[in-house]
Short mmCIF file of C-alpha atoms in Angstrom, two decimals:
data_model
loop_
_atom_site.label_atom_id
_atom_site.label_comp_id
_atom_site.label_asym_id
_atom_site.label_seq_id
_atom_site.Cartn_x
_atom_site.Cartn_y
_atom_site.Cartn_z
CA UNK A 1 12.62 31.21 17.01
CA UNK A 2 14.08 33.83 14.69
CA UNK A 3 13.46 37.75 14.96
CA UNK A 4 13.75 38.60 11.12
CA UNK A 5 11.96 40.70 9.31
CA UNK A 6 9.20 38.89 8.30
CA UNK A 7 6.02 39.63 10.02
CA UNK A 8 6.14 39.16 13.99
CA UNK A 9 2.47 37.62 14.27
CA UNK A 10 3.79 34.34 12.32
CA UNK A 11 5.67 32.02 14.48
CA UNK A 12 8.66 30.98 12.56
CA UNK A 13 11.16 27.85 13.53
CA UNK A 14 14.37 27.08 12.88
CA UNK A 15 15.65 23.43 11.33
CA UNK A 16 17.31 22.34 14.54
CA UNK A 17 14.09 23.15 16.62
CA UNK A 18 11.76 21.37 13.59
CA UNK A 19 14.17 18.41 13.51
CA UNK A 20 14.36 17.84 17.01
CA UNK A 21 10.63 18.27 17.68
CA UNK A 22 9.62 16.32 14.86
CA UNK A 23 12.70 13.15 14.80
CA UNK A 24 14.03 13.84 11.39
CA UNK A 25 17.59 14.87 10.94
CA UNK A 26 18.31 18.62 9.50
CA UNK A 27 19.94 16.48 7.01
CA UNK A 28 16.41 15.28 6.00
CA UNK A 29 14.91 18.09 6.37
CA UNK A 30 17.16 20.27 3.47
CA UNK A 31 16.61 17.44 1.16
CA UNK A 32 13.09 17.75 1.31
CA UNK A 33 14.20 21.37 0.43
CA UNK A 34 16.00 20.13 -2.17
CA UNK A 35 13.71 17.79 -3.81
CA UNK A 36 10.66 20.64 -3.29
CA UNK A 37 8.91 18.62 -1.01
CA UNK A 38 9.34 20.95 1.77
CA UNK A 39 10.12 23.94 1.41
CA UNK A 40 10.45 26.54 4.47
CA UNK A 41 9.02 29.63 5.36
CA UNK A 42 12.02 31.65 4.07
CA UNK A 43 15.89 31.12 4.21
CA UNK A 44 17.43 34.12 6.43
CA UNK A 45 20.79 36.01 4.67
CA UNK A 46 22.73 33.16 6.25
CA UNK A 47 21.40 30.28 4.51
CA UNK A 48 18.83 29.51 7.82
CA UNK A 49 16.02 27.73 7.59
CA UNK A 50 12.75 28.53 8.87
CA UNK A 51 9.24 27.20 9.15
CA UNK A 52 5.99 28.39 10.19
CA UNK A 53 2.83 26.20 10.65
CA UNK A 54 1.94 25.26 7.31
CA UNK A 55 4.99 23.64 6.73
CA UNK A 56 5.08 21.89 10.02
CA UNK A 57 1.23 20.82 8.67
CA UNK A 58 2.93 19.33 5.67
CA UNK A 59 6.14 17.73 7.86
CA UNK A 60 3.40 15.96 9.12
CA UNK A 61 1.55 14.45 6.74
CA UNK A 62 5.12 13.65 4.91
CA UNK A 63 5.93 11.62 7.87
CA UNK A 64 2.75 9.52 7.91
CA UNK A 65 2.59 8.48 4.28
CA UNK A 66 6.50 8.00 5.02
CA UNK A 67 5.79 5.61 8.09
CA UNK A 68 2.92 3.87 5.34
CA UNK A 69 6.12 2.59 3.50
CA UNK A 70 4.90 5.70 0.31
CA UNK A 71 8.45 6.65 -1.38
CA UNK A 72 8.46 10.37 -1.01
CA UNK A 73 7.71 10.81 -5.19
CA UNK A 74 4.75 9.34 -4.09
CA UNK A 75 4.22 11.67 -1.62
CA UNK A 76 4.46 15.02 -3.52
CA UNK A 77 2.02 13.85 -5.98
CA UNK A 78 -0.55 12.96 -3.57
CA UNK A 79 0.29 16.52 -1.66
CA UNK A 80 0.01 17.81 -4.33
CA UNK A 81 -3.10 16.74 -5.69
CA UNK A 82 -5.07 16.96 -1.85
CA UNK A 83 -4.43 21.04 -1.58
CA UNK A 84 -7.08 21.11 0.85
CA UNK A 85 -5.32 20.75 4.62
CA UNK A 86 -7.93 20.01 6.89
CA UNK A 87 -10.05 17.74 4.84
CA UNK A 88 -6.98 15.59 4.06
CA UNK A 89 -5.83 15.59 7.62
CA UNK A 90 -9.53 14.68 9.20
CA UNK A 91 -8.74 11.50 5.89
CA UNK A 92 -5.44 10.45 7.85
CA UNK A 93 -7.38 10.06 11.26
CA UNK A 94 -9.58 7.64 9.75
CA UNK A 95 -6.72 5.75 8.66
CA UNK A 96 -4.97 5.48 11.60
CA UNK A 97 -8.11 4.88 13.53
CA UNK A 98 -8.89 1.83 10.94
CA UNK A 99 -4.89 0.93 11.36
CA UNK A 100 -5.61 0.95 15.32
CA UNK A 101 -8.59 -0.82 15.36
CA UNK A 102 -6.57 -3.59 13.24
CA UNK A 103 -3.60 -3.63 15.22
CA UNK A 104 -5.94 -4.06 18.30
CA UNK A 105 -7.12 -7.34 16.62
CA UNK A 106 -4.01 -8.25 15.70
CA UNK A 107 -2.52 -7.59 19.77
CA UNK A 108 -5.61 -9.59 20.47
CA UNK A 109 -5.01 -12.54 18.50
CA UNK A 110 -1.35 -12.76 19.66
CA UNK A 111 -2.15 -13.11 23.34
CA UNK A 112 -4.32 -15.37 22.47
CA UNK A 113 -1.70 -18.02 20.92
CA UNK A 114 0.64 -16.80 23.83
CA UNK A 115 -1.81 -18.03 26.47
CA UNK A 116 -2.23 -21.62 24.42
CA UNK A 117 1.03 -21.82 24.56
CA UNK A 118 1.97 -21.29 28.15
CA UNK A 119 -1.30 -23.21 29.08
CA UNK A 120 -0.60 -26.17 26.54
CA UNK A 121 -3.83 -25.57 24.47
CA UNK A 122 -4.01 -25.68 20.92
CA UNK A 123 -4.25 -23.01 18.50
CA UNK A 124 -7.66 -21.78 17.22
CA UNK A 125 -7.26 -21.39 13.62
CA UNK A 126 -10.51 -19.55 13.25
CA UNK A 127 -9.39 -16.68 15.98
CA UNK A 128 -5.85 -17.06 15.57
CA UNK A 129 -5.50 -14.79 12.26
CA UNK A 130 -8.39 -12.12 13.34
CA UNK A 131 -6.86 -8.78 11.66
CA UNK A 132 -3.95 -10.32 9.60
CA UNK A 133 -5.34 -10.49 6.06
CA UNK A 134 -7.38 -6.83 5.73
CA UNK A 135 -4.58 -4.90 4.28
CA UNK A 136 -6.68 -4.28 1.06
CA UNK A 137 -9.93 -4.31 2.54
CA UNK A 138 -10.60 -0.72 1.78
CA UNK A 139 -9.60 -0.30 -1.62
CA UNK A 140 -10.84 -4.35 -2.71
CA UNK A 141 -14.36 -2.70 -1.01
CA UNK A 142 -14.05 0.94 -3.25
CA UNK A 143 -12.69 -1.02 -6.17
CA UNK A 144 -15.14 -4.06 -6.28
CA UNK A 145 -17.98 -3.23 -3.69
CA UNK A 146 -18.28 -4.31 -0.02
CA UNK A 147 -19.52 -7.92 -1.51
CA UNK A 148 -16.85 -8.93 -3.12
CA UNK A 149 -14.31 -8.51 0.21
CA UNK A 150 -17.12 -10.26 2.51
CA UNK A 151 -17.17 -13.04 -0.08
CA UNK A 152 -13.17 -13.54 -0.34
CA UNK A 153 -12.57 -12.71 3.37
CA UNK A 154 -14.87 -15.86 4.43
CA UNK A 155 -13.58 -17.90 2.08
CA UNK A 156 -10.16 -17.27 3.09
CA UNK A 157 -11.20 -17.83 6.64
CA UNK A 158 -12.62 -20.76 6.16
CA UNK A 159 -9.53 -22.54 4.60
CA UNK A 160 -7.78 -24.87 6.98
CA UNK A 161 -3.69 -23.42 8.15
CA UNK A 162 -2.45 -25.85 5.54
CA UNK A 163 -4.74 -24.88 2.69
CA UNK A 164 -3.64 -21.24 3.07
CA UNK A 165 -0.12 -22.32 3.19
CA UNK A 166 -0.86 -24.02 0.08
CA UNK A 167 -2.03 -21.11 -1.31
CA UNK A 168 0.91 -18.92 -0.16
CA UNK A 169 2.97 -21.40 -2.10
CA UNK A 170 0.95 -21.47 -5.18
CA UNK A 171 1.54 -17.43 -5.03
CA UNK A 172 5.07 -17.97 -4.89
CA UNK A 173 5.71 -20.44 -7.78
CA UNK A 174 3.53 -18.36 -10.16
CA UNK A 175 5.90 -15.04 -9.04
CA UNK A 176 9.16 -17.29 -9.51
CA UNK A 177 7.79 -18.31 -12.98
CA UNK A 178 7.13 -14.40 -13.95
CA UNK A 179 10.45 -14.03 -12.67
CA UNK A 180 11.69 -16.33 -14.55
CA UNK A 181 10.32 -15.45 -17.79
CA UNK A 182 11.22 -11.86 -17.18
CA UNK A 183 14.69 -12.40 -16.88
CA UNK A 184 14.75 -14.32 -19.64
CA UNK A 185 13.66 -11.67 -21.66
CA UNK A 186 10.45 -13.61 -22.44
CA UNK A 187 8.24 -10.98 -24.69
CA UNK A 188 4.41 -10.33 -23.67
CA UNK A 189 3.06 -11.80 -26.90
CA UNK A 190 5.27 -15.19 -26.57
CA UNK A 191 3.73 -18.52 -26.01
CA UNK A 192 5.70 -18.43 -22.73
CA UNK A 193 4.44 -15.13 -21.65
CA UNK A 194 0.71 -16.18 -22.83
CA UNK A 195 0.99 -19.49 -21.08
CA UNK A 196 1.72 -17.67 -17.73
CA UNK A 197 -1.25 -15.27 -18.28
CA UNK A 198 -3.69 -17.66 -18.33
CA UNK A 199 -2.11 -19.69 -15.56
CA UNK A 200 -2.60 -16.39 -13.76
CA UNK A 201 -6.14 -15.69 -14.64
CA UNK A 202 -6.98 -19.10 -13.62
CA UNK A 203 -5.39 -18.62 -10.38
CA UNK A 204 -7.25 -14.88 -10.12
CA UNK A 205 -10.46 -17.12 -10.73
CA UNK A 206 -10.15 -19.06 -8.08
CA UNK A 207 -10.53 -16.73 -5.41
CA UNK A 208 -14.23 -15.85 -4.84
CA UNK A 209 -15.72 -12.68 -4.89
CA UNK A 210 -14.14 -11.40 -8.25
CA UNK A 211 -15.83 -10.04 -11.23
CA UNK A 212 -14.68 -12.81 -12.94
CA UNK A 213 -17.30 -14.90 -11.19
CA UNK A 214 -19.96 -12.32 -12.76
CA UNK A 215 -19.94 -14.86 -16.28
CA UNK A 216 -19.57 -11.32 -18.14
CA UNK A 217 -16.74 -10.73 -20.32
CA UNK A 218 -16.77 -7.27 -19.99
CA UNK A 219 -16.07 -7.22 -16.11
CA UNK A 220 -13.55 -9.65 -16.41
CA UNK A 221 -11.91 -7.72 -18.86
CA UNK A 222 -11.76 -4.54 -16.46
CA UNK A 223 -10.87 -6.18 -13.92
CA UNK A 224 -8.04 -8.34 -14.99
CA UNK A 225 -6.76 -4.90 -16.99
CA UNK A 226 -7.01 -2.58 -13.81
CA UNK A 227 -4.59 -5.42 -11.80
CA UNK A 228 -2.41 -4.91 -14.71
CA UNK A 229 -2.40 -1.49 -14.44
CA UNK A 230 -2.09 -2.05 -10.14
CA UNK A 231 1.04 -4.44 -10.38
CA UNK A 232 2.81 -1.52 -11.81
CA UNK A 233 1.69 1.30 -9.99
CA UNK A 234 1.61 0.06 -6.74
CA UNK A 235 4.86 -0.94 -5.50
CA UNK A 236 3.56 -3.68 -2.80
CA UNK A 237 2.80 -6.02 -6.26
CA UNK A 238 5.40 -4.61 -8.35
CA UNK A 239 7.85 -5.90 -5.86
CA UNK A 240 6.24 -9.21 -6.22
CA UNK A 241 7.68 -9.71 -9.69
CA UNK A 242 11.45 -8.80 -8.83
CA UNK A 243 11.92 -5.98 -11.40
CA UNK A 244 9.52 -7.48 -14.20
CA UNK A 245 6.22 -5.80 -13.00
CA UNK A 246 5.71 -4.21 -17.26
CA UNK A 247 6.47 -7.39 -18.11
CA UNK A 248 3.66 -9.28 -16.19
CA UNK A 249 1.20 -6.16 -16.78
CA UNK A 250 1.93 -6.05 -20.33
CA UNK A 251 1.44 -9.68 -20.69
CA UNK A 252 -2.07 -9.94 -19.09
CA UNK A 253 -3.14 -6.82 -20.82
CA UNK A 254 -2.68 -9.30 -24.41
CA UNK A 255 -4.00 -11.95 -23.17
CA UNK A 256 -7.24 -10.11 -22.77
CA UNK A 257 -6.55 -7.92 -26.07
CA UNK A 258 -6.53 -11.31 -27.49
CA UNK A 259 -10.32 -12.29 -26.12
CA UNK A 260 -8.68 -15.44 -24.53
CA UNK A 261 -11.07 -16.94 -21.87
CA UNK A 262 -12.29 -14.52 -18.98
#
């Protein structure tokens, strides 16, 4: 605690208390200083750092969007844009309690194979994956409608363990070939680049569920322009395309400037 002069009804805290309490290093901790992510209460005469409980508040939420994989540029902009403390933190239980309940599943599933194995039973495919494929389910469901997940989801269950390997691989060569065009230098309006785009639609049209099963343009249009928009933005595509995520966005967003086939 420190007895400065700021007022005594504010409990204050120095770094080596916050960083023990909280696991972070002080290290950490004056880099969030020095980025402005966190800043403390007030520095003392002797460079000391000190917190009260708003900035332990927004420790906090910097570790959970930190232990969500978020990079911490990330971070500021989305503390800075939710100013309002408790609504955001009541937000964060209903995250984790979604993450729990999945991670139960998951737990559930695994002791499940484990007891086929040690009692020489097979695998049931159908129960074997329960909780392992709903990463996006909340943002496919505010992005698309609750209709569009349900439809995917049961496809995707219903596909035997070797056509969803088959799919995985069909992923991966599409990737490779973005990659591939990417570092070739391969612009967005090239035949190369347009050839891929389609390949890509076609592949985005065979999963159920989409808008481009709706038979409007229009949708298909939005939808195939807000991915493109997505594989940039969010780094869990981006990393997909090994440093050419512009590239692939850029090239899709031509391919339906163009008016090709959606």
């Amino acid at each position: 605690m420190n007895n400065s002069t700021q007022d005594p009804g504010i409990a204050e805290y120095s770094i080596s208390y916050v960083s023990r309490v909280a696991g972070v290093s002080s290290r950490t901790l004056r880099h969030y200083d020095h980025i402005g992510l966190l800043t403390p209460g007030h520095v003392a005469q002797n460079g000391y750092r000190f917190y009260t409980q708003d900035q332990l508040v927004r420790l906090q939420r910097i570790l959970l969007f930190r232990d969500m994989g978020l990079k911490l540029e990330s971070i500021a902009e989305i503390l800075e844009e939710q100013r309002d403390e408790r609504q955001a933190l009541t937000e964060h239980i209903q995250q984790l309690q979604t993450q729990r309940k999945t991670i139960d599943r998951q737990i559930a599933a695994l002791e499940r194979t484990i007891s086929a194995i040690e009692n020489g039973e097979r695998m049931k495919p159908e129960t074997s994956f329960d909780g392992f494929n709903e990463q996006y389910k909340e943002e496919v469901t505010e992005r698309w409608g609750a209709k569009a997940y349900q439809t995917s989801n049961k496809w995707w269950r219903n596909k035997s363990p070797e056509e969803q390997a088959g799919f995985f691989q069909q992923v991966r060569e599409l990737n490779e070939a973005w990659i591939s065009a990417g570092k070739a230098k391969a612009q967005p309006e090239s035949e190369v680049a347009q050839s891929l785009a389609a390949r890509h639609v076609q592949w985005l049209r065979s999963i159920p569920g989409t808008p481009l099963e709706s038979g409007i343009p229009e949708q298909g249009s939005a939808y195939v322009m807000s991915l493109a928009d997505m594989y940039v933005a969010d780094e869990r595509f981006a990393k997909n395309y090994g440093g050419h995520a512009q590239f692939v966005s850029d090239s899709l967003k031509v391919y339906v400037q163009k008016g090709m086939d959606l």
